mmCIF file of C-alpha atoms and ligand atoms in Angstrom:
data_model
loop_
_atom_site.group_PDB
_atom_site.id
_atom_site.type_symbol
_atom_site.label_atom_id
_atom_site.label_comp_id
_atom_site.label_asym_id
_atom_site.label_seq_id
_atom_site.Cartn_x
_atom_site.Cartn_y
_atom_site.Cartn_z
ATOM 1 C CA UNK A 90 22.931 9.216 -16.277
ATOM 2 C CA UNK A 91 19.467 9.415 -16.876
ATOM 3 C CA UNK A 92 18.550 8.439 -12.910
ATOM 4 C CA UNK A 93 21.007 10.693 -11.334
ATOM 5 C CA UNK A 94 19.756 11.243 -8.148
ATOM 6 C CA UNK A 95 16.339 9.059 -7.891
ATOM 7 C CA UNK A 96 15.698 7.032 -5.169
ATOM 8 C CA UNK A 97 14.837 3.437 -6.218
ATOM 9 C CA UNK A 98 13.473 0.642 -4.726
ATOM 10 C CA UNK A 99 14.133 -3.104 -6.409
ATOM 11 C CA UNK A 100 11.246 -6.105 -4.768
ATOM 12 C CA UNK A 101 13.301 -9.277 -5.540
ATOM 13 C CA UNK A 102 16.186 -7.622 -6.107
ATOM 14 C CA UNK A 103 18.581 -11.050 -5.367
ATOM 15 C CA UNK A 104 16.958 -12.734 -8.439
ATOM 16 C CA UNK A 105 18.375 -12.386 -12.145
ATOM 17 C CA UNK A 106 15.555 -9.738 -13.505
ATOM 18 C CA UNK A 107 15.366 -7.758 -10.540
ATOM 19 C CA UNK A 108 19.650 -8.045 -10.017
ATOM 20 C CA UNK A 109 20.040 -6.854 -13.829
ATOM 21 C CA UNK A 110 17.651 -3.601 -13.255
ATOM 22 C CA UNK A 111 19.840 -2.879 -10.267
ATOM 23 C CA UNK A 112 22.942 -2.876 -11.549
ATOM 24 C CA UNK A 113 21.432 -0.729 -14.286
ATOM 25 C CA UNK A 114 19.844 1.488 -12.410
ATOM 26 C CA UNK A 115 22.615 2.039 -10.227
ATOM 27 C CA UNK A 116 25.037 2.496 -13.266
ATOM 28 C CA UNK A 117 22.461 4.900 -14.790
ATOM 29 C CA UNK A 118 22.896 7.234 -11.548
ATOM 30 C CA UNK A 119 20.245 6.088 -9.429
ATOM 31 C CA UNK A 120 19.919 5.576 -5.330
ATOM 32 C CA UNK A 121 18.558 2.215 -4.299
ATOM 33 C CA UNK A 122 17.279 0.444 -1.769
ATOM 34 C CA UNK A 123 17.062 -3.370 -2.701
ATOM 35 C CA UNK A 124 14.877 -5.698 -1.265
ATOM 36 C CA UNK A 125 14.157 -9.480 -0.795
ATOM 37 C CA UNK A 126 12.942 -12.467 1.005
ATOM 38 C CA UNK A 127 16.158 -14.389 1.300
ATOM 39 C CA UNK A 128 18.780 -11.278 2.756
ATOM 40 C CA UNK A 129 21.914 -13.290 1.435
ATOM 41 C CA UNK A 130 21.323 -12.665 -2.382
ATOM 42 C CA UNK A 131 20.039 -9.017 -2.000
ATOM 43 C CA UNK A 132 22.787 -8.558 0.027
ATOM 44 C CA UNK A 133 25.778 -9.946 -2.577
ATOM 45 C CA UNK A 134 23.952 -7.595 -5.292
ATOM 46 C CA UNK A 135 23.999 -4.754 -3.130
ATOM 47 C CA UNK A 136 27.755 -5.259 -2.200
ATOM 48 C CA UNK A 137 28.574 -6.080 -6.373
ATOM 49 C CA UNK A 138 26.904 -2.250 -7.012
ATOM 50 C CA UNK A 139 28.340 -0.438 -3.962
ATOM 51 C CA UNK A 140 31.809 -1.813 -5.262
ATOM 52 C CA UNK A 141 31.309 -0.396 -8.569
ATOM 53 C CA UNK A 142 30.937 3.048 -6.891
ATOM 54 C CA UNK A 143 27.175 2.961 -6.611
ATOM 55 C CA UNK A 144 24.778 3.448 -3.670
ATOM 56 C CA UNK A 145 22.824 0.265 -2.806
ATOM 57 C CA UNK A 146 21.061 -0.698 0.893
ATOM 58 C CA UNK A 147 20.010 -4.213 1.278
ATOM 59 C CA UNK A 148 16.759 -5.323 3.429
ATOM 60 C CA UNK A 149 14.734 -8.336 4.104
ATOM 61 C CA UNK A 150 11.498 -7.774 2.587
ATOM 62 C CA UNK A 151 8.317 -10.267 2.071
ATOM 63 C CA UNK A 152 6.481 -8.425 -0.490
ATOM 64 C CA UNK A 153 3.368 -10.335 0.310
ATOM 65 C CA UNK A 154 3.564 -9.225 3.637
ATOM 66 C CA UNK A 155 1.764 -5.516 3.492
ATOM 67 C CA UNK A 156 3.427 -4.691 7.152
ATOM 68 C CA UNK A 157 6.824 -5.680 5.953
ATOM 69 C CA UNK A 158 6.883 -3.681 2.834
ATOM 70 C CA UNK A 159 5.079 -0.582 4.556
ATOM 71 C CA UNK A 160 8.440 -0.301 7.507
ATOM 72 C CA UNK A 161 10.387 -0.829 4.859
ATOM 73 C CA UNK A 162 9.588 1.737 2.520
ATOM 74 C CA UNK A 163 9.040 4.393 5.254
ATOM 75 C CA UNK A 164 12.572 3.398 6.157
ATOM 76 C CA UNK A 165 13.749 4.587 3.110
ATOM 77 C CA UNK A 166 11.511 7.957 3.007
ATOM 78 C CA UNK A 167 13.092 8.187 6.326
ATOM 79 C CA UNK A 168 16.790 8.289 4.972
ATOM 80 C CA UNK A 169 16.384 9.119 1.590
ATOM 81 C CA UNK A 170 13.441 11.848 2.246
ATOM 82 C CA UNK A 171 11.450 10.222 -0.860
ATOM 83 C CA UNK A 172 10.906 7.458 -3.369
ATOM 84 C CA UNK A 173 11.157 7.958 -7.183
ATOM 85 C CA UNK A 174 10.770 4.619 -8.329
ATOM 86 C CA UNK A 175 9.755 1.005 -7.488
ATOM 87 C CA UNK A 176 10.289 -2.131 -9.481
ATOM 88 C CA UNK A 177 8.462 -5.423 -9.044
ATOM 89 C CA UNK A 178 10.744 -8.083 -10.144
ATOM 90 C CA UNK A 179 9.264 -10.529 -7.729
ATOM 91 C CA UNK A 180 9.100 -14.125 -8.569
ATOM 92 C CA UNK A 181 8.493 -17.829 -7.563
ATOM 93 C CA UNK A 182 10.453 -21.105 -8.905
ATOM 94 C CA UNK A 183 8.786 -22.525 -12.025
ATOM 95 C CA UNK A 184 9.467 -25.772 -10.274
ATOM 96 C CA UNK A 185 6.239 -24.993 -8.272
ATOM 97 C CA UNK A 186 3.881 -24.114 -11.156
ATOM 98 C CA UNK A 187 5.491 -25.560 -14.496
ATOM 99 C CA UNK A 188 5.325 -28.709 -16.177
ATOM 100 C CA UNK A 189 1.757 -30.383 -15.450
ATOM 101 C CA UNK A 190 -1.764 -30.335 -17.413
ATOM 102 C CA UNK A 191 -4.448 -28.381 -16.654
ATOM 103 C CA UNK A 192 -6.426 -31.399 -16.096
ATOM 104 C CA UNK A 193 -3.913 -32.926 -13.782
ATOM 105 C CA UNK A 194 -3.329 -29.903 -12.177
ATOM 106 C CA UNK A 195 -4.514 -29.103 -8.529
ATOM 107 C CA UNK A 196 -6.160 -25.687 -7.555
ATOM 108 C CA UNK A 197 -3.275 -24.851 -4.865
ATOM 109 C CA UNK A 198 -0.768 -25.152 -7.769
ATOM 110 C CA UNK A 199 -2.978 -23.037 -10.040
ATOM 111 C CA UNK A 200 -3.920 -20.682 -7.765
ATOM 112 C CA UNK A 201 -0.174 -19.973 -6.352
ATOM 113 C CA UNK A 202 0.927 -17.551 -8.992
ATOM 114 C CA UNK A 203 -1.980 -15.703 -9.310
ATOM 115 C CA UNK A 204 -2.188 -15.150 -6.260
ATOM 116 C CA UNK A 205 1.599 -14.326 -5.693
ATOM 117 C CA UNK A 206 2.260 -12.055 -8.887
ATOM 118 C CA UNK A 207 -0.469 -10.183 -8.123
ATOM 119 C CA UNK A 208 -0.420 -9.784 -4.323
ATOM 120 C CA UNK A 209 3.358 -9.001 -4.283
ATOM 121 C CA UNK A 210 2.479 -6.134 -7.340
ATOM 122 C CA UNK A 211 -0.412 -4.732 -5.875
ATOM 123 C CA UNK A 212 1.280 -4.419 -2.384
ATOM 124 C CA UNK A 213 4.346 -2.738 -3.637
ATOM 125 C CA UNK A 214 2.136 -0.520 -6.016
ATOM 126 C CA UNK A 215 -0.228 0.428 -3.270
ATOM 127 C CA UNK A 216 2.268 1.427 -0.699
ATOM 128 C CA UNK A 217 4.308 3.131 -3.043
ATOM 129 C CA UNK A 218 1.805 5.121 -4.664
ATOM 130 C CA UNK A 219 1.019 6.366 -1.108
ATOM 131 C CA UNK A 220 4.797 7.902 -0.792
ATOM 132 C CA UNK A 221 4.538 9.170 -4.556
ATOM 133 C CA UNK A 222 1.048 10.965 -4.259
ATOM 134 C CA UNK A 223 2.639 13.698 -2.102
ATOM 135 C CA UNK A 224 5.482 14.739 -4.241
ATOM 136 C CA UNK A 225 2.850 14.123 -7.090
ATOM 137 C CA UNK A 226 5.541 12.168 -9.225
ATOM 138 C CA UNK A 227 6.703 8.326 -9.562
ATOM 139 C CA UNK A 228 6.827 5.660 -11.135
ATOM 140 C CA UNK A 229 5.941 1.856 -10.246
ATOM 141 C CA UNK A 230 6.895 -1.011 -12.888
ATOM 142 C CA UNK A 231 6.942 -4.845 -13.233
ATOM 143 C CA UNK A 232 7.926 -7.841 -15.136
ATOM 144 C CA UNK A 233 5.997 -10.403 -16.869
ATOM 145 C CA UNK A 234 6.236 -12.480 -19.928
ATOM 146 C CA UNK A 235 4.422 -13.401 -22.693
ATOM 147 C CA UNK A 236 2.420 -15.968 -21.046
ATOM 148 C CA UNK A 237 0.253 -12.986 -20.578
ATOM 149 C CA UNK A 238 -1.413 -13.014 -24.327
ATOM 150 C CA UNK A 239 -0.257 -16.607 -25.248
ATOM 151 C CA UNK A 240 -1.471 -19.879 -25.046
ATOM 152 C CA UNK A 241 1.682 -21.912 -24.204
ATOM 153 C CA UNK A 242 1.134 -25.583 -22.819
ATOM 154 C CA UNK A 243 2.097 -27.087 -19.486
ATOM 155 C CA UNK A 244 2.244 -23.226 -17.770
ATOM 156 C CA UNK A 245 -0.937 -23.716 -15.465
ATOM 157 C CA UNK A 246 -1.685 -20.533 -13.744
ATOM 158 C CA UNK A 247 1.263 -18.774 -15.088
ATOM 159 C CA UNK A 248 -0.247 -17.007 -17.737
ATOM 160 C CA UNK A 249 -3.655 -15.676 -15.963
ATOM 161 C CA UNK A 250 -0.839 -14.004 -13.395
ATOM 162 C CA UNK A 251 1.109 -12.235 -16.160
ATOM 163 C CA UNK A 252 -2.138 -11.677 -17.589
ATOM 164 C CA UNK A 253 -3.545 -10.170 -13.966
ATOM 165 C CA UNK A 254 0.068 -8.060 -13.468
ATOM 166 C CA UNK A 255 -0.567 -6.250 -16.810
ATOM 167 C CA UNK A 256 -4.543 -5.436 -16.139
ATOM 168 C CA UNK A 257 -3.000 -4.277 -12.874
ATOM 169 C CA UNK A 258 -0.617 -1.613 -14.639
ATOM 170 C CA UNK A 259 -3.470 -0.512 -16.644
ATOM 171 C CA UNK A 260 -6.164 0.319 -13.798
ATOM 172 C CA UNK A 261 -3.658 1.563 -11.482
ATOM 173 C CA UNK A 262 -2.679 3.795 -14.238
ATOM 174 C CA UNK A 263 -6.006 5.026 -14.655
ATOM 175 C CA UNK A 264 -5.844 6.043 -10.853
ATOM 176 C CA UNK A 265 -2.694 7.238 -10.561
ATOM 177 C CA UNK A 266 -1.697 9.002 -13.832
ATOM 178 C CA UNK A 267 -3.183 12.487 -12.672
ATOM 179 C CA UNK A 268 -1.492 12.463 -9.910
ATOM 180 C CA UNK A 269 1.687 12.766 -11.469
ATOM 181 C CA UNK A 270 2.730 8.318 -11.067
ATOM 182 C CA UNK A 271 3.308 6.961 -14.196
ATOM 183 C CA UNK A 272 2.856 2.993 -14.033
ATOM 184 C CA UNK A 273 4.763 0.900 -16.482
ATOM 185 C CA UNK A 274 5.420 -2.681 -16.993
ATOM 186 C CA UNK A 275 8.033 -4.658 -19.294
ATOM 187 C CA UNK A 276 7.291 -7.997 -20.857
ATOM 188 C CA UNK A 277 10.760 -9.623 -22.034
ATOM 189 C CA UNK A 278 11.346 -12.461 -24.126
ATOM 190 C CA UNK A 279 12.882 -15.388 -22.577
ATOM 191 C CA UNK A 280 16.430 -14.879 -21.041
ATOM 192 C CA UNK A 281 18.682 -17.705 -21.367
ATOM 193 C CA UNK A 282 21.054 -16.429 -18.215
ATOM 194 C CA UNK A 283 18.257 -16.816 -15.968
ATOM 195 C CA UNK A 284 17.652 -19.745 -13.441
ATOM 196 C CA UNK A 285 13.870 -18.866 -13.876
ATOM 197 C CA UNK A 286 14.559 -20.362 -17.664
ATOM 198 C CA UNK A 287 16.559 -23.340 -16.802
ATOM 199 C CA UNK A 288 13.349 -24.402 -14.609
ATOM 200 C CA UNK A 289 10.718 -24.049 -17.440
ATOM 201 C CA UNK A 290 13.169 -25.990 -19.332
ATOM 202 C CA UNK A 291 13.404 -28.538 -16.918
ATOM 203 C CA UNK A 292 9.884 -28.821 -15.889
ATOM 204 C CA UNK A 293 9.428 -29.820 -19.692
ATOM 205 C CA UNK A 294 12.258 -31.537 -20.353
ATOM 206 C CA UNK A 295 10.536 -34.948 -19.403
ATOM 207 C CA UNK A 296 7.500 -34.241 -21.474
ATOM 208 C CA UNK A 297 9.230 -32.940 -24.509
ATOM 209 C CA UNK A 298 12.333 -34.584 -25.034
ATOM 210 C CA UNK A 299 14.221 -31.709 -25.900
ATOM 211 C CA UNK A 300 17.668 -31.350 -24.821
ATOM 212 C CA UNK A 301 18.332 -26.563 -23.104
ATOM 213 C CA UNK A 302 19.788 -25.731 -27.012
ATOM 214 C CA UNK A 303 16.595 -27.118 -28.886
ATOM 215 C CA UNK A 304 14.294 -25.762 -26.612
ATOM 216 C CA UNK A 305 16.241 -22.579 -26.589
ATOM 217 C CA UNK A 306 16.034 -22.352 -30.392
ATOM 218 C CA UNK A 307 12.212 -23.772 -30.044
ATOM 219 C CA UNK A 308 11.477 -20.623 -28.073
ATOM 220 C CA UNK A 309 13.649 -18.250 -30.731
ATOM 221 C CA UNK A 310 11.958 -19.759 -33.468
ATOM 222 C CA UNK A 311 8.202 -17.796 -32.638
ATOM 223 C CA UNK A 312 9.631 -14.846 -32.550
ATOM 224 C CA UNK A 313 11.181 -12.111 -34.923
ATOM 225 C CA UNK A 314 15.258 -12.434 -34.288
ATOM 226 C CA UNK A 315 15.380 -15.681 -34.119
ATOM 227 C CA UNK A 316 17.110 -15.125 -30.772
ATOM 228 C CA UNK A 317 16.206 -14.638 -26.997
ATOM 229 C CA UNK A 318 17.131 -11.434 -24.938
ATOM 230 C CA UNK A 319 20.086 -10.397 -22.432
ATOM 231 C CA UNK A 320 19.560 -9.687 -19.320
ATOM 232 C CA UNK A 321 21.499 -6.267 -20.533
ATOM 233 C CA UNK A 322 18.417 -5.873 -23.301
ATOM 234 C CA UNK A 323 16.005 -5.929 -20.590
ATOM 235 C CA UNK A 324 17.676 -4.035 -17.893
ATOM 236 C CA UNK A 325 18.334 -1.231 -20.449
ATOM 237 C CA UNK A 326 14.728 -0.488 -21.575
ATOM 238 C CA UNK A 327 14.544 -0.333 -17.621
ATOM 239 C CA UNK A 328 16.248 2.361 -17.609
ATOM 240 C CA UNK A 329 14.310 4.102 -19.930
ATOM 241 C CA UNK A 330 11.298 3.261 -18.581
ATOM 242 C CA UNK A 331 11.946 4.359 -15.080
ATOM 243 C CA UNK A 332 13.210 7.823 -16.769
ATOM 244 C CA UNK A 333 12.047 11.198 -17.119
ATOM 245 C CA UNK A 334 12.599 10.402 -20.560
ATOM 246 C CA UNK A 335 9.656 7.762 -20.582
ATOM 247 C CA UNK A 336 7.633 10.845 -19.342
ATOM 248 C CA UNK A 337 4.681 9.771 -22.205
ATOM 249 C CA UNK A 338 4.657 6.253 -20.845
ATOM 250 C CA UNK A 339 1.731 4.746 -18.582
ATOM 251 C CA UNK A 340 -0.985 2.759 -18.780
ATOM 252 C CA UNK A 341 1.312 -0.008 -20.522
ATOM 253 C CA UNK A 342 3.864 -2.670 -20.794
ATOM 254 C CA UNK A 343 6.417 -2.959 -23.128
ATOM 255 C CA UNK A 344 6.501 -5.899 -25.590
ATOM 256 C CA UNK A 345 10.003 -6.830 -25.393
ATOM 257 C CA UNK A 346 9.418 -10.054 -27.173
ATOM 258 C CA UNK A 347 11.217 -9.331 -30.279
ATOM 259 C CA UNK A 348 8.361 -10.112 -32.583
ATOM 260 C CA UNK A 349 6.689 -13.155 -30.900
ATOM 261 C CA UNK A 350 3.721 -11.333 -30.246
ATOM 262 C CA UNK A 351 2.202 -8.707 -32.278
ATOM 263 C CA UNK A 352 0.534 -5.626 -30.414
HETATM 264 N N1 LIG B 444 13.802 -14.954 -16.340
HETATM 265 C C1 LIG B 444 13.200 -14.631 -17.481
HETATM 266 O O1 LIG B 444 13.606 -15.055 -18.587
HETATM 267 C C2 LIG B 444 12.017 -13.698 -17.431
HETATM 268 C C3 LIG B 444 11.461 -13.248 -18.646
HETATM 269 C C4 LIG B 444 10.379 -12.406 -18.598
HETATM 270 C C5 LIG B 444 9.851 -11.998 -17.370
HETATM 271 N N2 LIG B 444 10.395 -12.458 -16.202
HETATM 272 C C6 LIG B 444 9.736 -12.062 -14.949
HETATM 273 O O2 LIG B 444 10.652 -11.382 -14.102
HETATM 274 C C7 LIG B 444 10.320 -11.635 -12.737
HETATM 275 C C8 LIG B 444 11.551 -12.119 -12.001
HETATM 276 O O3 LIG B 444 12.067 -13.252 -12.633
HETATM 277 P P1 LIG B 444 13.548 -13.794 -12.370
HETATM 278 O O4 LIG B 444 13.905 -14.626 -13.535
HETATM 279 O O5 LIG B 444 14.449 -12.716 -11.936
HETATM 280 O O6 LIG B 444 13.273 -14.765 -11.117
HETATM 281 P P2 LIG B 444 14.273 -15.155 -9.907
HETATM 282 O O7 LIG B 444 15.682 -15.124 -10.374
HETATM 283 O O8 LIG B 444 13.736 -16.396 -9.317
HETATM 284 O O9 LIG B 444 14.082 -13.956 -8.895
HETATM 285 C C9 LIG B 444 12.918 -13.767 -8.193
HETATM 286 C C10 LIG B 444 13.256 -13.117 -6.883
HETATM 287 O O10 LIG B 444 12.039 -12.850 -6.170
HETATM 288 C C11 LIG B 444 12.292 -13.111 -4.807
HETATM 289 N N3 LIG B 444 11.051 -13.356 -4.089
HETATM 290 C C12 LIG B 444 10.207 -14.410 -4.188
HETATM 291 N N4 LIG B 444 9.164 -14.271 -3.361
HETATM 292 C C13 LIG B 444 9.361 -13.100 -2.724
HETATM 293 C C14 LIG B 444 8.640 -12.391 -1.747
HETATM 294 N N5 LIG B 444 7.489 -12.854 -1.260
HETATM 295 N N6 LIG B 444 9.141 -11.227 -1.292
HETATM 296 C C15 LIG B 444 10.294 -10.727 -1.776
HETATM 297 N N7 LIG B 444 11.029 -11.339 -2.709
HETATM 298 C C16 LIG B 444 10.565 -12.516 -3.183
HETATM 299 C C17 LIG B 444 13.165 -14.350 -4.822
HETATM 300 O O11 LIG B 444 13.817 -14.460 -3.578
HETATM 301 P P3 LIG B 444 14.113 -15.916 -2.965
HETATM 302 O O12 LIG B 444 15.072 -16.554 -3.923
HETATM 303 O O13 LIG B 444 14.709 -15.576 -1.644
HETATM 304 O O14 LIG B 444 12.802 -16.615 -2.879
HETATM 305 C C18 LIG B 444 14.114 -14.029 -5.976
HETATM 306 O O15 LIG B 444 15.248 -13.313 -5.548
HETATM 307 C C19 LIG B 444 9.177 -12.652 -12.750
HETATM 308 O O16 LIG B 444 7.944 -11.979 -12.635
HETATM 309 C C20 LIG B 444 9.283 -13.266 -14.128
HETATM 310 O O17 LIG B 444 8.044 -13.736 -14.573
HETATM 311 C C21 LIG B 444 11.475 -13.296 -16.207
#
């Protein structure tokens, strides 16, 4: 039980990564308060951890909509009296930003998940750290992928986002750090029970040829196992993270890409 007790908040909590942390967090002792653009799918993980015997409030949230996300998390300060944690696990359909070359790509399509990954992060982040200042103690954390420090092919303005969510951990960090808000990100390797996997997949299926088991083993084959991650993998350095156990941890994000990139 190494959340008993916090108060958590989950930003895209109806997709796989943010889902996972949930039902982690929630088996891991913690309070949450999940949020999400479309209500349905926050709303069938909320129901999943409150019939496990865990404590889970479901909300329509835009997390690029600074109003939205403000009422909402003084909605929870309002019930729960504070907020321990917040986790970004915000994201938008490779469909949208996957599968065409640099040269043929247009700026919207570039520009899209910069701008989204790092609106949505710096939103949450911001308003959070607001809350957390006064009990001088939090923690805010994200996802993001290797696309951050790698050059991988047809992933337009993928990678500059990662790479933008991770500077983001590090200079909020540097702000927030003395006063007690640790900020902590987690880069996993590729997870194969993901939908957000079966679109990069498709997006290059056309170009590549490859049929989901060779490009899953394509993708195992850079890094150390020889294997991609669990949702359960992720989910339970999570845990960690968001713990008082993780106490020396900020500034940083976890390379959770079992060897594919050095640090
Ligand atoms: N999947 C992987 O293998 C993997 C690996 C490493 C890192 N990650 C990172 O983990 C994060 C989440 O990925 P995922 O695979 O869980 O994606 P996902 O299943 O598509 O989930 C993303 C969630 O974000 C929600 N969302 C989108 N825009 C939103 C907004 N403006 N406000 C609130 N919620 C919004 C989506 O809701 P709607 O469906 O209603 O739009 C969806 O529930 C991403 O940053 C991704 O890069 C994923």
């Amino acid at each position: 039980m190494m959340l008993r007790d916090k108060v958590a908040v989950i930003y895209g909590a109806g997709g796989d990564v943010g889902g996972a942390v949930a039902r982690a967090f929630s088996r891991d002792g913690a309070r949450l308060f999940l949020a999400g653009r479309r209500r349905a799918t926050v709303d069938a993980v909320a129901k999943d951890i409150v019939s496990a015997g865990g404590s889970a409030e479901a909300a329509e949230v835009d997390a690029l909509d600074a109003q939205a996300v403000d009422r909402h998390l003084q909605s929870v300060i309002d019930k729960a009296g504070r907020v321990d944690i917040v986790f970004n696990a915000v994201g938008i359909p490779g469909t949208k930003i996957l599968g065409v070359p640099l040269i043929e790509l247009g700026l919207e399509q570039f520009s899209l998940p910069i701008t989204t990954y790092a609106t949505s992060y710096f939103l949450i982040a911001r308003m959070a750290a607001r809350r957390m200042v006064a009990n001088k103690s939090g923690v805010i954390m994200t996802a993001t992928t290797q696309h951050s420090r790698m050059g991988l092919p047809l992933s337009g303005g993928y990678g500059p986002a990662m790479a933008a969510e991770e500077a983001l951990t590090r200079v909020l960090s540097a702000e927030l750090a003395p006063q007690g808000i640790r900020v902590v990100g987690l880069r996993p390797q590729a997870m194969p029970e993901t939908g957000t996997l079966k679109e990069a997949f498709e997006a290059r299926a056309k170009v590549s040829g490859m049929t989901w088991e060779q490009f899953q083993v394509s993708l195992a084959s850079r890094n150390h196992a020889r294997r991609l991650m669990t949702l359960s993998e992720m989910a339970n350095v999570a845990v960690f993270m968001a713990s008082d156990k993780a106490s020396g941890m900020t500034g940083t994000t976890v390379n959770l890409t079992m060897g594919s990139l050095d640090d």
